[in-house]
C-alpha positions as a Markdown table, in Angstrom:
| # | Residue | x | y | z |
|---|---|---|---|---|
| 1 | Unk | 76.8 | 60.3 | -76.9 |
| 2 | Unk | 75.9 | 61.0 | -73.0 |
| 3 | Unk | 74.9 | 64.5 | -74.0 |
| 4 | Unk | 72.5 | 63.2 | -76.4 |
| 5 | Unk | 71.1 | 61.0 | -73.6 |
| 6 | Unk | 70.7 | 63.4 | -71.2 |
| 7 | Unk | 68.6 | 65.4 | -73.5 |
| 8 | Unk | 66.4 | 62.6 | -74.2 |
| 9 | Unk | 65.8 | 62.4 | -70.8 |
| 10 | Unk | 65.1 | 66.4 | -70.2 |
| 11 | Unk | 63.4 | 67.0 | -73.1 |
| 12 | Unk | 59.7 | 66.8 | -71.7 |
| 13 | Unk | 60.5 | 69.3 | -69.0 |
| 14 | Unk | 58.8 | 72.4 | -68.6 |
| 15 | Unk | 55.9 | 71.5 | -71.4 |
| 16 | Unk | 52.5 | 72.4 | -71.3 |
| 17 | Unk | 50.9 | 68.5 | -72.4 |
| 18 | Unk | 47.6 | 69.4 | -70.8 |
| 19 | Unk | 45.1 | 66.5 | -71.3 |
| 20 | Unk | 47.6 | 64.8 | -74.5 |
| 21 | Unk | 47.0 | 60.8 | -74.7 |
| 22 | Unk | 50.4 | 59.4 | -73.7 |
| 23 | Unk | 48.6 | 55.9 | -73.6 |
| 24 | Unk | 50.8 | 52.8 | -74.5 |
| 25 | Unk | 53.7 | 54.9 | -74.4 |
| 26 | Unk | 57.4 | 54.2 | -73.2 |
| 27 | Unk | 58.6 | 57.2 | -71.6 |
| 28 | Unk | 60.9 | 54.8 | -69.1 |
| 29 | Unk | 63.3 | 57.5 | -67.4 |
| 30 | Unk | 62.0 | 60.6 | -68.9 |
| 31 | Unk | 61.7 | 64.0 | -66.7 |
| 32 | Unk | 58.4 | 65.7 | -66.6 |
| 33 | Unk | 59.3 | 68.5 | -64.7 |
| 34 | Unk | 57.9 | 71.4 | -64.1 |
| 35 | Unk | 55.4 | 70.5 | -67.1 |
| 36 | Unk | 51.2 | 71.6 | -66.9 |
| 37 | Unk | 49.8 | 67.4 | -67.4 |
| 38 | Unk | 46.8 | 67.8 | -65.9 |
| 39 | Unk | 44.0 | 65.0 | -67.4 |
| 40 | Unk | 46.9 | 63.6 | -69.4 |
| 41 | Unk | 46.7 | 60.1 | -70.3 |
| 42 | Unk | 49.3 | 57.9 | -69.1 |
| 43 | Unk | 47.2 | 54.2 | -69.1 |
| 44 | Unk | 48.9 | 51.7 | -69.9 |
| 45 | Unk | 52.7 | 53.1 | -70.0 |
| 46 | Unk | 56.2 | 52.7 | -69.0 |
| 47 | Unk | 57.1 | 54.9 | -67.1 |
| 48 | Unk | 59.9 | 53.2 | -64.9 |
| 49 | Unk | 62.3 | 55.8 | -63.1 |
| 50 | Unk | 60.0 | 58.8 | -64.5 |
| 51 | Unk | 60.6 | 62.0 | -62.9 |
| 52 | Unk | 58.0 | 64.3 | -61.6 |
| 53 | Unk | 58.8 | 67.1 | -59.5 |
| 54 | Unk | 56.8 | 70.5 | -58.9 |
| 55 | Unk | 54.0 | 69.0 | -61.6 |
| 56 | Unk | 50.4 | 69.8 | -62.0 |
| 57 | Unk | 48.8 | 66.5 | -62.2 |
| 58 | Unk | 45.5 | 67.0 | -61.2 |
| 59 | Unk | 42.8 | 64.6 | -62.8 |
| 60 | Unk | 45.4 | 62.9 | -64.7 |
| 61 | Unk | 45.1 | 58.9 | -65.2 |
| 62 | Unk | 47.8 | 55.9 | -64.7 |
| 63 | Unk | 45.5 | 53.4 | -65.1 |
| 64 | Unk | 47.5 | 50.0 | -65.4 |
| 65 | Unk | 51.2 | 52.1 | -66.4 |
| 66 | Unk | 54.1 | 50.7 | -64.6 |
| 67 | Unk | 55.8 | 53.1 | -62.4 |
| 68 | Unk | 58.5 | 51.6 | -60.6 |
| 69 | Unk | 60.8 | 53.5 | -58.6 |
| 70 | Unk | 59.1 | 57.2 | -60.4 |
| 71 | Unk | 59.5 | 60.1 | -58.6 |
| 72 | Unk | 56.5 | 62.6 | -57.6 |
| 73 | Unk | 58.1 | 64.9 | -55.3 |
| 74 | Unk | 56.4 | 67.8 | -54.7 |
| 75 | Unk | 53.5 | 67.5 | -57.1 |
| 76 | Unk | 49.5 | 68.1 | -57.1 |
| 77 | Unk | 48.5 | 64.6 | -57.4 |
| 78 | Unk | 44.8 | 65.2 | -56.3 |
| 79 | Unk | 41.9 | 63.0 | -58.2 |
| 80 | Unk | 44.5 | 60.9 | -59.8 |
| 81 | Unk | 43.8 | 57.5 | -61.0 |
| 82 | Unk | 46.5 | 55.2 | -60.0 |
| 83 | Unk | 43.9 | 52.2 | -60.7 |
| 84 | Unk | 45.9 | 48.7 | -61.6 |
| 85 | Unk | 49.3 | 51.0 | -61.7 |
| 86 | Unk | 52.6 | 49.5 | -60.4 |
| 87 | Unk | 54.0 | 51.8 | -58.2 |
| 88 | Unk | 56.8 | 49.2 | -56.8 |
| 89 | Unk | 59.9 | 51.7 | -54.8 |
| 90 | Unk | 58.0 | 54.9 | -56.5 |
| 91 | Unk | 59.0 | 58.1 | -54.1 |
| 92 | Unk | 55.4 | 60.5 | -53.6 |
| 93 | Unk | 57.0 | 62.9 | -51.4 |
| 94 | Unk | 54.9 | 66.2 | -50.4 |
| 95 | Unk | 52.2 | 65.5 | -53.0 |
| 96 | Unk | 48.6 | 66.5 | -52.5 |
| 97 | Unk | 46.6 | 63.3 | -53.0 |
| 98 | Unk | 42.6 | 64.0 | -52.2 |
| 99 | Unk | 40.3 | 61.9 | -54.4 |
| 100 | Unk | 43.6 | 59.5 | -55.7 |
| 101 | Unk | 42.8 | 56.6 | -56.5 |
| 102 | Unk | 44.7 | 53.4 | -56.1 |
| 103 | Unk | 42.3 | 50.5 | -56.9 |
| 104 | Unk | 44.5 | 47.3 | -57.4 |
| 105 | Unk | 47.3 | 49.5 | -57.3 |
| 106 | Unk | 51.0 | 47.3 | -56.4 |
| 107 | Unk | 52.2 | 49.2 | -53.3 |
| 108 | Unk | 55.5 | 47.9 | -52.4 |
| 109 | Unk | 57.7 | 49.9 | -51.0 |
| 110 | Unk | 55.7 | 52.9 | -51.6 |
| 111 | Unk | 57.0 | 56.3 | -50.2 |
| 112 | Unk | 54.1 | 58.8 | -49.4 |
| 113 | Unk | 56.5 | 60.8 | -46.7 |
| 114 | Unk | 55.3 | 64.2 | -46.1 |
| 115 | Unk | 52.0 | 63.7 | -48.1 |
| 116 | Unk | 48.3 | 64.7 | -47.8 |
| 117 | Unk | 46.6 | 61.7 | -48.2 |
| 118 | Unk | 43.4 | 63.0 | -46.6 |
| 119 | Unk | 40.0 | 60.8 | -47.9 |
| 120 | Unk | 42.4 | 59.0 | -49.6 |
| 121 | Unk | 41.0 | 55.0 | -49.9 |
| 122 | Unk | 43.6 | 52.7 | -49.4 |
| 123 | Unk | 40.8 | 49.9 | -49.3 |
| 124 | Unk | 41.7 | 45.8 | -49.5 |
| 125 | Unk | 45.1 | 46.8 | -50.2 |
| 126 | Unk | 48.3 | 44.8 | -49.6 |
| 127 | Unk | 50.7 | 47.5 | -48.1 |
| 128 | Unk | 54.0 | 46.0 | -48.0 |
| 129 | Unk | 57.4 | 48.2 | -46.5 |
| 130 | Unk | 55.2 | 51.2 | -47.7 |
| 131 | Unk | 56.1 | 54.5 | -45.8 |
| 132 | Unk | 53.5 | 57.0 | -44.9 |
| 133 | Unk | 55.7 | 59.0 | -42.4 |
| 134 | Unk | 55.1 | 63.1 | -41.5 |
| 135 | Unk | 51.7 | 62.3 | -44.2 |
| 136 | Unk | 48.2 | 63.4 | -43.1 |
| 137 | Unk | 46.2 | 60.4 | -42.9 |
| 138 | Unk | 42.7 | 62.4 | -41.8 |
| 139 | Unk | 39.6 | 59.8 | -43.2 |
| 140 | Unk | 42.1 | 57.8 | -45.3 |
| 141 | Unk | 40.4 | 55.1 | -45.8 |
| 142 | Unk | 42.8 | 51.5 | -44.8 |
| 143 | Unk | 39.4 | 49.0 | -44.9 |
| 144 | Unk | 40.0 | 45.4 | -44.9 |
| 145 | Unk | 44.0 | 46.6 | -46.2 |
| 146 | Unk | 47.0 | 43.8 | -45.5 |
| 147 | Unk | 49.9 | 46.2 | -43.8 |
| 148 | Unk | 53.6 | 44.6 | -43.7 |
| 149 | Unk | 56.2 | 46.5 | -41.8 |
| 150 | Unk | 54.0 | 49.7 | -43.1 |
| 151 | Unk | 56.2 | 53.3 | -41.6 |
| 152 | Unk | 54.2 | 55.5 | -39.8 |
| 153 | Unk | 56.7 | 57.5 | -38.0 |
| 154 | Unk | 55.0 | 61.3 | -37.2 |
| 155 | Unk | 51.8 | 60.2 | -39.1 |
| 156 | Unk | 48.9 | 60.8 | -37.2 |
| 157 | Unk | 46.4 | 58.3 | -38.0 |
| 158 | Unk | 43.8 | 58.8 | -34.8 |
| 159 | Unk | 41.0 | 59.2 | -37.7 |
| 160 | Unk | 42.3 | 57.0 | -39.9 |
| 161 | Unk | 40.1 | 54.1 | -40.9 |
| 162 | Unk | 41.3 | 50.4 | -40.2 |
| 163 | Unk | 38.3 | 48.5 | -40.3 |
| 164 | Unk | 38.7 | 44.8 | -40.6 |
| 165 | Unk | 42.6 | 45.3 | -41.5 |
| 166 | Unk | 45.1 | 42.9 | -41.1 |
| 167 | Unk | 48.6 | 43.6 | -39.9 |
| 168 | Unk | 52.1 | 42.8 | -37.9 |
| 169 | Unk | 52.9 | 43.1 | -34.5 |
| 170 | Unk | 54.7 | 46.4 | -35.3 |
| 171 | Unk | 52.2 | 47.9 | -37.2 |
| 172 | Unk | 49.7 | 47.4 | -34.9 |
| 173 | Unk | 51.8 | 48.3 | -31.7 |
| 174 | Unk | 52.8 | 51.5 | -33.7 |
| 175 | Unk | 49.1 | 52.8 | -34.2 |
| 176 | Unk | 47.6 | 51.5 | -31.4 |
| 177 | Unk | 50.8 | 53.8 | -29.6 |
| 178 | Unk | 49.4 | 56.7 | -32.3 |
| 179 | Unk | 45.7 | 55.8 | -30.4 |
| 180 | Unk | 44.4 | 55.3 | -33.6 |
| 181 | Unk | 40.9 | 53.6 | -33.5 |
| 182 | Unk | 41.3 | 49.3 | -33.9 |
| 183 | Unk | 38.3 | 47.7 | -33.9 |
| 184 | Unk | 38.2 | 44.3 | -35.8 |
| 185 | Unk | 41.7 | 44.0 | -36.6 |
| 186 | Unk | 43.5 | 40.9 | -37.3 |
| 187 | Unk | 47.0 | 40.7 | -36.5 |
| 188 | Unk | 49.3 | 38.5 | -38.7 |
């Protein structure tokens, strides 16, 4: 019975799913992989404790899909739409993320550690215990963003963009330490 669990879980490794509709789809736990999903659909899905490690994800769409505590380590993540996705404790380690998009995203506990999150809009965002350590923050857009103990540890966010943000004591001691630029910034 645990072997034929374990293959449920692995059996979506590898596979070339290029642009498939996965829409309204439970694929809680599964393992992508290694897999080509570039401009797959994923709105609307659970995909709770998905793995995706060393994927091509470029263009693809998680409009919406739940994808608390999943796993994008490694992965080309650039022009995905994570519009209205939960990404509550996901892990997006050493990911490529120009042109993302997280629009009403849920970014709680976040990890983006070692990511390129250059021109990335973080925009009227609530950030809460999200971690953006050893990422490249290089015209990521933070504008009129809520940060709560937010980790910047070896982030360089001198031209970063915290217009009209709001956050902690910390936060703000960290990055005005960083001599990132805070103009209009409201501290909580």
């Amino acid at each position: 019975m645990l072997g034929m669990k374990k293959a449920d879980k692995s059996k979506f490794q590898g596979l070339d799913l290029t642009q498939a509709d996965l829409s309204n789809t439970d694929l809680h736990g599964k393992n992508f992989s290694g897999s080509a999903l570039s401009k797959t659909m994923f709105d609307k899905s659970n995909l709770t404790g998905a793995k995706f490690s060393g994927v091509d994800l470029r263009g693809t769409s998680f409009k919406n899909a739940v994808l608390i505590e999943a796993t994008f380590d490694g992965s080309d993540l650039r022009d995905v739409c994570f519009d209205g996705a939960n990404l509550t404790n996901a892990k997006m380690k050493n990911a490529g993320m120009k042109g993302a998009t997280f629009k009403n995203a849920t970014l709680t506990g976040t990890n983006f550690n070692g990511s390129d999150l250059n021109e990335v809009s973080f925009d009227n965002q609530t950030l809460d215990s999200v971690v953006f350590d050893n990422s490249s923050l290089k015209k990521t857009s933070f504008r009129k963003a809520k940060f709560r103990d937010v980790s910047l540890h070896h982030a360089d966010p001198k031209h970063a963009i915290f217009d009209k943000t709001s956050m902690d004591k910390l936060t703000y001691a960290i990055l005005k330490g960083a001599e990132a630029n805070l103009h209009d910034i409201k501290i909580l």
